Structure formats: C-alpha cells, structure tokens
JSON list of C-alpha atoms and ligand atoms in Angstrom, two decimals:
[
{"chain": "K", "resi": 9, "resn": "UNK", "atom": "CA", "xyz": [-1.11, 9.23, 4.00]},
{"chain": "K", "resi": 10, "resn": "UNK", "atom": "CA", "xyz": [0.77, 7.13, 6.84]},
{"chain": "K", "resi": 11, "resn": "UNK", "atom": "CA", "xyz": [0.29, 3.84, 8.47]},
{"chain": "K", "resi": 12, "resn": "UNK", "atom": "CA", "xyz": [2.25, 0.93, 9.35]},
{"chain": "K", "resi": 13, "resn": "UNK", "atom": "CA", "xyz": [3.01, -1.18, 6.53]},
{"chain": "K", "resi": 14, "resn": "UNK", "atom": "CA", "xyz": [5.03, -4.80, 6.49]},
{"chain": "K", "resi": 15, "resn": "UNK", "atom": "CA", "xyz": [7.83, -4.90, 3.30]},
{"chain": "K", "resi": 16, "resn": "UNK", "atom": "CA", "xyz": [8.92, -7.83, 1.93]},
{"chain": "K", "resi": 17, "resn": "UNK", "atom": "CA", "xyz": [11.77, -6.86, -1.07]},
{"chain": "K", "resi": 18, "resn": "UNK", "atom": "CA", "xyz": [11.21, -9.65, -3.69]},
{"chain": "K", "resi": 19, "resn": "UNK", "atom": "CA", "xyz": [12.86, -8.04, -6.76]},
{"chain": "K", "resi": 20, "resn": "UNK", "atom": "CA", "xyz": [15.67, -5.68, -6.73]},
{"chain": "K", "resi": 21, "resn": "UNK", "atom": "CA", "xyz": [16.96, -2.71, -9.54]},
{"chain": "K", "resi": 22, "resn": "UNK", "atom": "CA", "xyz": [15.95, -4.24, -13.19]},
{"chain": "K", "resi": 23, "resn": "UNK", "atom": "CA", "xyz": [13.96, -6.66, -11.91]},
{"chain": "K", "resi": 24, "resn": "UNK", "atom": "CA", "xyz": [16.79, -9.26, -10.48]},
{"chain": "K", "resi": 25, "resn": "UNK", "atom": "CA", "xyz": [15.43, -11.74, -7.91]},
{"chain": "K", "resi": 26, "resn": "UNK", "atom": "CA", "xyz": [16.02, -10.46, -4.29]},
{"chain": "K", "resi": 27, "resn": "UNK", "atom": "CA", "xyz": [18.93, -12.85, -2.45]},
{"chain": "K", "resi": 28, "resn": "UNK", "atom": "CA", "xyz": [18.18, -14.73, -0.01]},
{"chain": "K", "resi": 29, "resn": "UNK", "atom": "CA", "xyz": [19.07, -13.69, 3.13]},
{"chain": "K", "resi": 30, "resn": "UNK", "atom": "CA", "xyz": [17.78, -10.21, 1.95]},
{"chain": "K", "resi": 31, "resn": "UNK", "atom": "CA", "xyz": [14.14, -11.42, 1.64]},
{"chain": "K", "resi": 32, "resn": "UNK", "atom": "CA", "xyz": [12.99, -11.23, 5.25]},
{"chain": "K", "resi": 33, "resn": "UNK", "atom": "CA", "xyz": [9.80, -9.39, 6.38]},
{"chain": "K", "resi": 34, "resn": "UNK", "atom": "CA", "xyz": [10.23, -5.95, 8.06]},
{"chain": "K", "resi": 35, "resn": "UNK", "atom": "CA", "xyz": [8.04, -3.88, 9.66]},
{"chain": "K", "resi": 36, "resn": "UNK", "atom": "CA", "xyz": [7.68, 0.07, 8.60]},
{"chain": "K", "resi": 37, "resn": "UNK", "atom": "CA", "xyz": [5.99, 3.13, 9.52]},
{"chain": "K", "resi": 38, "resn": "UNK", "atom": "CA", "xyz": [5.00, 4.48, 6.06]},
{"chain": "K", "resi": 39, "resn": "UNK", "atom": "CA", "xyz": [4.97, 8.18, 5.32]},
{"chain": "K", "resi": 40, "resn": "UNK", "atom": "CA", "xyz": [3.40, 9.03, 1.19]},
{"chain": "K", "resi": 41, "resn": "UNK", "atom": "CA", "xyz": [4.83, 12.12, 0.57]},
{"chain": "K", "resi": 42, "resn": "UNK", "atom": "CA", "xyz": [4.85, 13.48, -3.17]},
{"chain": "K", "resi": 43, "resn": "UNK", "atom": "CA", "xyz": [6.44, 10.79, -4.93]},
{"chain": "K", "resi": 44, "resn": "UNK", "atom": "CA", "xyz": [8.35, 9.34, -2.36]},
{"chain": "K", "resi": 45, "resn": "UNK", "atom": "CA", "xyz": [6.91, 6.53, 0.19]},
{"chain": "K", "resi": 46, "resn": "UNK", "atom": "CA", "xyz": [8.95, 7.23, 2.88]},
{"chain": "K", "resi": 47, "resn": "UNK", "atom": "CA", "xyz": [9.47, 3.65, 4.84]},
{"chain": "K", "resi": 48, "resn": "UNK", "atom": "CA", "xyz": [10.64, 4.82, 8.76]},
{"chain": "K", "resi": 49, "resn": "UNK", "atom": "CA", "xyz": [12.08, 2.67, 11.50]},
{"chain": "K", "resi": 50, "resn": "UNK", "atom": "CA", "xyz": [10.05, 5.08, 13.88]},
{"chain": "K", "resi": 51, "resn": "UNK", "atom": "CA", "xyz": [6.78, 7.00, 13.30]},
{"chain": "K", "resi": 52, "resn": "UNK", "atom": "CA", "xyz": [6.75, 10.37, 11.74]},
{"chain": "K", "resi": 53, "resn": "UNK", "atom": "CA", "xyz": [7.96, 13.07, 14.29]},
{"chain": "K", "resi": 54, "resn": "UNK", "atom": "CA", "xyz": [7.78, 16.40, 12.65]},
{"chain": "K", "resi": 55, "resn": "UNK", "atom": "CA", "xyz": [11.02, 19.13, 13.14]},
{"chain": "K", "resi": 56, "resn": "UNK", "atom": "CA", "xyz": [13.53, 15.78, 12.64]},
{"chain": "K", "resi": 57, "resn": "UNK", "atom": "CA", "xyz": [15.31, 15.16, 10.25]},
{"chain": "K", "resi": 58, "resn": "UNK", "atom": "CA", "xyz": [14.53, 12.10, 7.59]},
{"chain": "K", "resi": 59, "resn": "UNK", "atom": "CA", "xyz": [17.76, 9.58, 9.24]},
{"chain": "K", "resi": 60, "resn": "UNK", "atom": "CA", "xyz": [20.23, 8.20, 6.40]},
{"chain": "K", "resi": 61, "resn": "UNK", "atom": "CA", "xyz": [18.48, 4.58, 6.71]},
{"chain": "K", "resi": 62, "resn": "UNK", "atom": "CA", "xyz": [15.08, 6.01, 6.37]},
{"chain": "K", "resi": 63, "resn": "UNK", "atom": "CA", "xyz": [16.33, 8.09, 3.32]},
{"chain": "K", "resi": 64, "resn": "UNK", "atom": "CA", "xyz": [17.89, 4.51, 2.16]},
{"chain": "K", "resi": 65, "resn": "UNK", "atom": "CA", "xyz": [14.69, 3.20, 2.27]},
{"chain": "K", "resi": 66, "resn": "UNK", "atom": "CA", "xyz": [12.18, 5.33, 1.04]},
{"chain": "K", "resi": 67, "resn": "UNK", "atom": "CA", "xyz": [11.00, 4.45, -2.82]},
{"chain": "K", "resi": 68, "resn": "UNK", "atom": "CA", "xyz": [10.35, 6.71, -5.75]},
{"chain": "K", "resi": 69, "resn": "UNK", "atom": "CA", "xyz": [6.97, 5.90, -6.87]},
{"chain": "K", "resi": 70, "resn": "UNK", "atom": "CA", "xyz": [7.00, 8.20, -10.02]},
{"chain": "K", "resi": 71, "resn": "UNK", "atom": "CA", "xyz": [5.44, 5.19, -12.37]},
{"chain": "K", "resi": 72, "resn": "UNK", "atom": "CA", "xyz": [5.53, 2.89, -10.46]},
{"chain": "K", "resi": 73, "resn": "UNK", "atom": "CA", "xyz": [2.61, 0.51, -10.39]},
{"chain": "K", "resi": 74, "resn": "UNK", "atom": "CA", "xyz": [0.51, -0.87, -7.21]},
{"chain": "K", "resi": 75, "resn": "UNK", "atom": "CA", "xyz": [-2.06, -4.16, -7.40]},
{"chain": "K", "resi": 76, "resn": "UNK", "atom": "CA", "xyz": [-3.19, -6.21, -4.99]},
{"chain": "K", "resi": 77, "resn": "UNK", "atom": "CA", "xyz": [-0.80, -9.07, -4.40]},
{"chain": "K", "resi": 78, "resn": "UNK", "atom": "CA", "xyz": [-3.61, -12.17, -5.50]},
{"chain": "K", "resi": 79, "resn": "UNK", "atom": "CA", "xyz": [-0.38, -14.51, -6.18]},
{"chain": "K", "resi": 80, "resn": "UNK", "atom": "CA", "xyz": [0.78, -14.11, -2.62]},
{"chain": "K", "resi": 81, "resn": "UNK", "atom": "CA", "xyz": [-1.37, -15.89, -0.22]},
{"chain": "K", "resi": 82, "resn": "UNK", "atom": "CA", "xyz": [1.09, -16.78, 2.90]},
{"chain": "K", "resi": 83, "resn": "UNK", "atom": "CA", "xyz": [-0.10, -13.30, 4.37]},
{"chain": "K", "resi": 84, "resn": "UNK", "atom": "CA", "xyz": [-3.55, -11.50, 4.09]},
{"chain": "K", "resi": 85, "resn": "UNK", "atom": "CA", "xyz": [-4.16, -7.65, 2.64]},
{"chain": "K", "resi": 86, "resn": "UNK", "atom": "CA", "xyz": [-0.48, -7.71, 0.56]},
{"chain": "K", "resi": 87, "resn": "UNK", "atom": "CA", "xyz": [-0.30, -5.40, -2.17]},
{"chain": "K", "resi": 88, "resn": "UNK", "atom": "CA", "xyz": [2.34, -5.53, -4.68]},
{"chain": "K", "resi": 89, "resn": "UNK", "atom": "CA", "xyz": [4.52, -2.58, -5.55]},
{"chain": "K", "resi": 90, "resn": "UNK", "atom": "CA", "xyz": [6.62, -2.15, -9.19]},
{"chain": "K", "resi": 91, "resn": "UNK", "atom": "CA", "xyz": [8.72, 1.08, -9.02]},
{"chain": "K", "resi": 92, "resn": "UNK", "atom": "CA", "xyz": [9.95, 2.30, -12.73]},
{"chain": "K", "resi": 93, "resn": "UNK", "atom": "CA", "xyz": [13.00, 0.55, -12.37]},
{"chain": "K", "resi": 94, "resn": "UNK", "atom": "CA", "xyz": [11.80, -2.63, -12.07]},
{"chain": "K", "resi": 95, "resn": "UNK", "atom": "CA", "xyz": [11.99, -3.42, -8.50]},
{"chain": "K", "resi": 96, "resn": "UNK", "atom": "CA", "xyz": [9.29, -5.80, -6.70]},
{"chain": "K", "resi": 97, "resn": "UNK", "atom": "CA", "xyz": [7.97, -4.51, -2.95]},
{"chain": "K", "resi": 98, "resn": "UNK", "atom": "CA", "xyz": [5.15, -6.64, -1.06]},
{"chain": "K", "resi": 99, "resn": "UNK", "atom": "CA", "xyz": [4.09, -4.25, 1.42]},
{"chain": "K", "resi": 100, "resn": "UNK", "atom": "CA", "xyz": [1.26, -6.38, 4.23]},
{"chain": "K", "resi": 101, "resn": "UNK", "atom": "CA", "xyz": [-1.52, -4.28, 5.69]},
{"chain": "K", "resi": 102, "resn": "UNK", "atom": "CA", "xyz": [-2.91, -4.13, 8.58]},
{"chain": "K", "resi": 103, "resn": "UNK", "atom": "CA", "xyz": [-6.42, -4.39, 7.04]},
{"chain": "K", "resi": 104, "resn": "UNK", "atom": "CA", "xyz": [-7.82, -4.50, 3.60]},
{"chain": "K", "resi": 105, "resn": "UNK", "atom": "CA", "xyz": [-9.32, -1.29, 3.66]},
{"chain": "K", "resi": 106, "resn": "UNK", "atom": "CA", "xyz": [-5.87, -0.03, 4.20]},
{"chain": "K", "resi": 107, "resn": "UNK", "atom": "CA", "xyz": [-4.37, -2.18, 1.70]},
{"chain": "K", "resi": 108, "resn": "UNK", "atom": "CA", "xyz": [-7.50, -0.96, -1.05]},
{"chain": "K", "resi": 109, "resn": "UNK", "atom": "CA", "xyz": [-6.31, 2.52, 0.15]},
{"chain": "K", "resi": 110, "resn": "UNK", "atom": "CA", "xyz": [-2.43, 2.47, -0.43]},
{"chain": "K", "resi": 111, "resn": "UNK", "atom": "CA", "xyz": [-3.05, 1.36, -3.90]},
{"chain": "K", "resi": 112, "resn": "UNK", "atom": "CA", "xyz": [-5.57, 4.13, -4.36]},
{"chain": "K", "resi": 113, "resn": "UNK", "atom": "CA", "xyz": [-3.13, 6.82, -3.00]},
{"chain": "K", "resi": 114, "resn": "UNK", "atom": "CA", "xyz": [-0.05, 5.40, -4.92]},
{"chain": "K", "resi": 115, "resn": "UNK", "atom": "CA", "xyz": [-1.84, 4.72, -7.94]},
{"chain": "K", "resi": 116, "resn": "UNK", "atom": "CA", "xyz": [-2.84, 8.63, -8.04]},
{"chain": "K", "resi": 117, "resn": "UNK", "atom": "CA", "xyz": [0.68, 9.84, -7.52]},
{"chain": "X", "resi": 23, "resn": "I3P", "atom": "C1", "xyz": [13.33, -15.23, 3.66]},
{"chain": "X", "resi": 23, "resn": "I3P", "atom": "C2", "xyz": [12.30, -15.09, 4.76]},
{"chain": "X", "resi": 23, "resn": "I3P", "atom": "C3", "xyz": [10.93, -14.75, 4.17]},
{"chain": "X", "resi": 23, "resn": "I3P", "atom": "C4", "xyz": [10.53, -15.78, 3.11]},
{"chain": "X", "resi": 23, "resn": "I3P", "atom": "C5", "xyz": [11.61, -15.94, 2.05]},
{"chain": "X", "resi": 23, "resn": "I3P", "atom": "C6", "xyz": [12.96, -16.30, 2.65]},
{"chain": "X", "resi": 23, "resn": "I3P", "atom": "O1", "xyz": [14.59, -15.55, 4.22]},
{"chain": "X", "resi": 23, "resn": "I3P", "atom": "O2", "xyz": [12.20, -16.28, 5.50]},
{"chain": "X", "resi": 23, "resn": "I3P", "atom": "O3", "xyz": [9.96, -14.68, 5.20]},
{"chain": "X", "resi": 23, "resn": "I3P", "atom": "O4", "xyz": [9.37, -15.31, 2.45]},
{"chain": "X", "resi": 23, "resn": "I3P", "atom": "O5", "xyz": [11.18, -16.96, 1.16]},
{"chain": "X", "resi": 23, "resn": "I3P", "atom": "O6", "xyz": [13.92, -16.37, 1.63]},
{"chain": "X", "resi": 23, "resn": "I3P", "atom": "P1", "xyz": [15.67, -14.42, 4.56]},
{"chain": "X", "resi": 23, "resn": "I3P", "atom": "O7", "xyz": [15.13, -13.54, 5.67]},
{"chain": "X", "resi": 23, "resn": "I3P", "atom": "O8", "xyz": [16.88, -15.17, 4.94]},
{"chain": "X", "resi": 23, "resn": "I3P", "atom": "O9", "xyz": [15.87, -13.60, 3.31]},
{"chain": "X", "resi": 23, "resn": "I3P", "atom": "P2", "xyz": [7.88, -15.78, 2.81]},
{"chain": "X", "resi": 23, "resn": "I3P", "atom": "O10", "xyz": [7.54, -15.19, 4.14]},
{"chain": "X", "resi": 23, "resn": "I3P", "atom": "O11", "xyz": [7.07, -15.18, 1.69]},
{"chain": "X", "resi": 23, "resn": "I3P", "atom": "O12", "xyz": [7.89, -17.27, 2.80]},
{"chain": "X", "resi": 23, "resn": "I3P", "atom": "P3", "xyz": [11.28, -16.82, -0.43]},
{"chain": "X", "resi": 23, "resn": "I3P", "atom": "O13", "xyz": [12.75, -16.90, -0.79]},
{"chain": "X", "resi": 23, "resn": "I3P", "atom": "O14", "xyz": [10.50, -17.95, -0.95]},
{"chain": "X", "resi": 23, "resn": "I3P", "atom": "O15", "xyz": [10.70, -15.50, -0.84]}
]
C-alpha cells in the first residue's frame, strides 16, 4: 500500500514528549512494505535506491498499534501510530477511507 500521508512526531523512543521545534507537520509519500512504512521525500520510483533520509525515516511497525486519532481534532482523517518502542506518529489522510485503510493494513502487519 502507498499514498501520501501528513506526519506529525508527537512522542519520541520510550514514549518522551517530542521537542518543540521538532513537532512540525511534514508531508510524506508512504510506501507499507513488510514491516516497515517507508515515509519518502519523493514517490516510489522502482530500480533506486531507498536515500539515507528516507531510510531515517521509515518506522518498524512490528507491534506497533494504529487507531484513529479521536483526541486530535485540529486536522480531519488523523490516525494515530504507537510503534513497540513507544513512539507517538499522527499521520493526516487525505480522506477517511484512506485513513480507515492505513489502520487496516498496519493493523494486519
Ligand atoms: C509545532 C508546530 C505544529 C504544532 C505544534 C508545535 O511547532 O507548529 O504544527 O502542532 O504544537 O509545537 P514546531 O514546528 O516548532 O515543532 P499542531 O499543528 O497540532 O498545533 P504542539 O506542541 O501543541 O504539538
């Protein structure tokens, strides 16, 4: 599955508030791959390689946990993403049918 999601990083390793400064929204092209959501400055091009900021970003989703993000009403079709070690993603949408769908896919991983 791929799309354009919108990441917000509210809650770093072990669950530690994300600084300010660091909790800006950014705008992805998402790649689910196995157990890796791959979060790309650019949209997938296959034969090139994954770029060392792309790797940076991408987030093991072994365990992790994905709900939609009902405390979090500044932006519409949010879902809320807990990895296994504790860290905190809101990742916007561009529809809720898209959000219902992430959560589905991530869920099954
Ligand atoms: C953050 C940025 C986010 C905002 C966040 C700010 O600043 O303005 O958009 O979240 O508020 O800290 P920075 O880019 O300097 O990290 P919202 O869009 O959800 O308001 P927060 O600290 O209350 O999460």
């Amino acid at each position: 599955k791929h799309g354009v999601l919108t990441r917000k990083s509210h809650a770093d390793m072990d669950g530690k508030r994300t600084p300010r400064g660091r909790r800006g929204w950014k705008k992805f092209y998402a790649v689910l791959k196995g157990m890796i959501l791959y979060l790309q400055k650019d949209e997938y091009k296959p034969d090139t390689d994954i770029s060392e900021v792309d790797l940076k970003n991408a987030v093991r989703i072994h365990h992790a946990l994905a709900t939609c993000a009902t405390d979090y009403s500044k932006r519409a079709n949010v879902l809320k993403l807990k990895t296994s070690d504790w860290r905190v993603y809101l990742l916007q949408a561009p529809s809720e049918e898209e959000m219902m769908s992430w959560i589905f896919r991530i869920n099954l991983v």
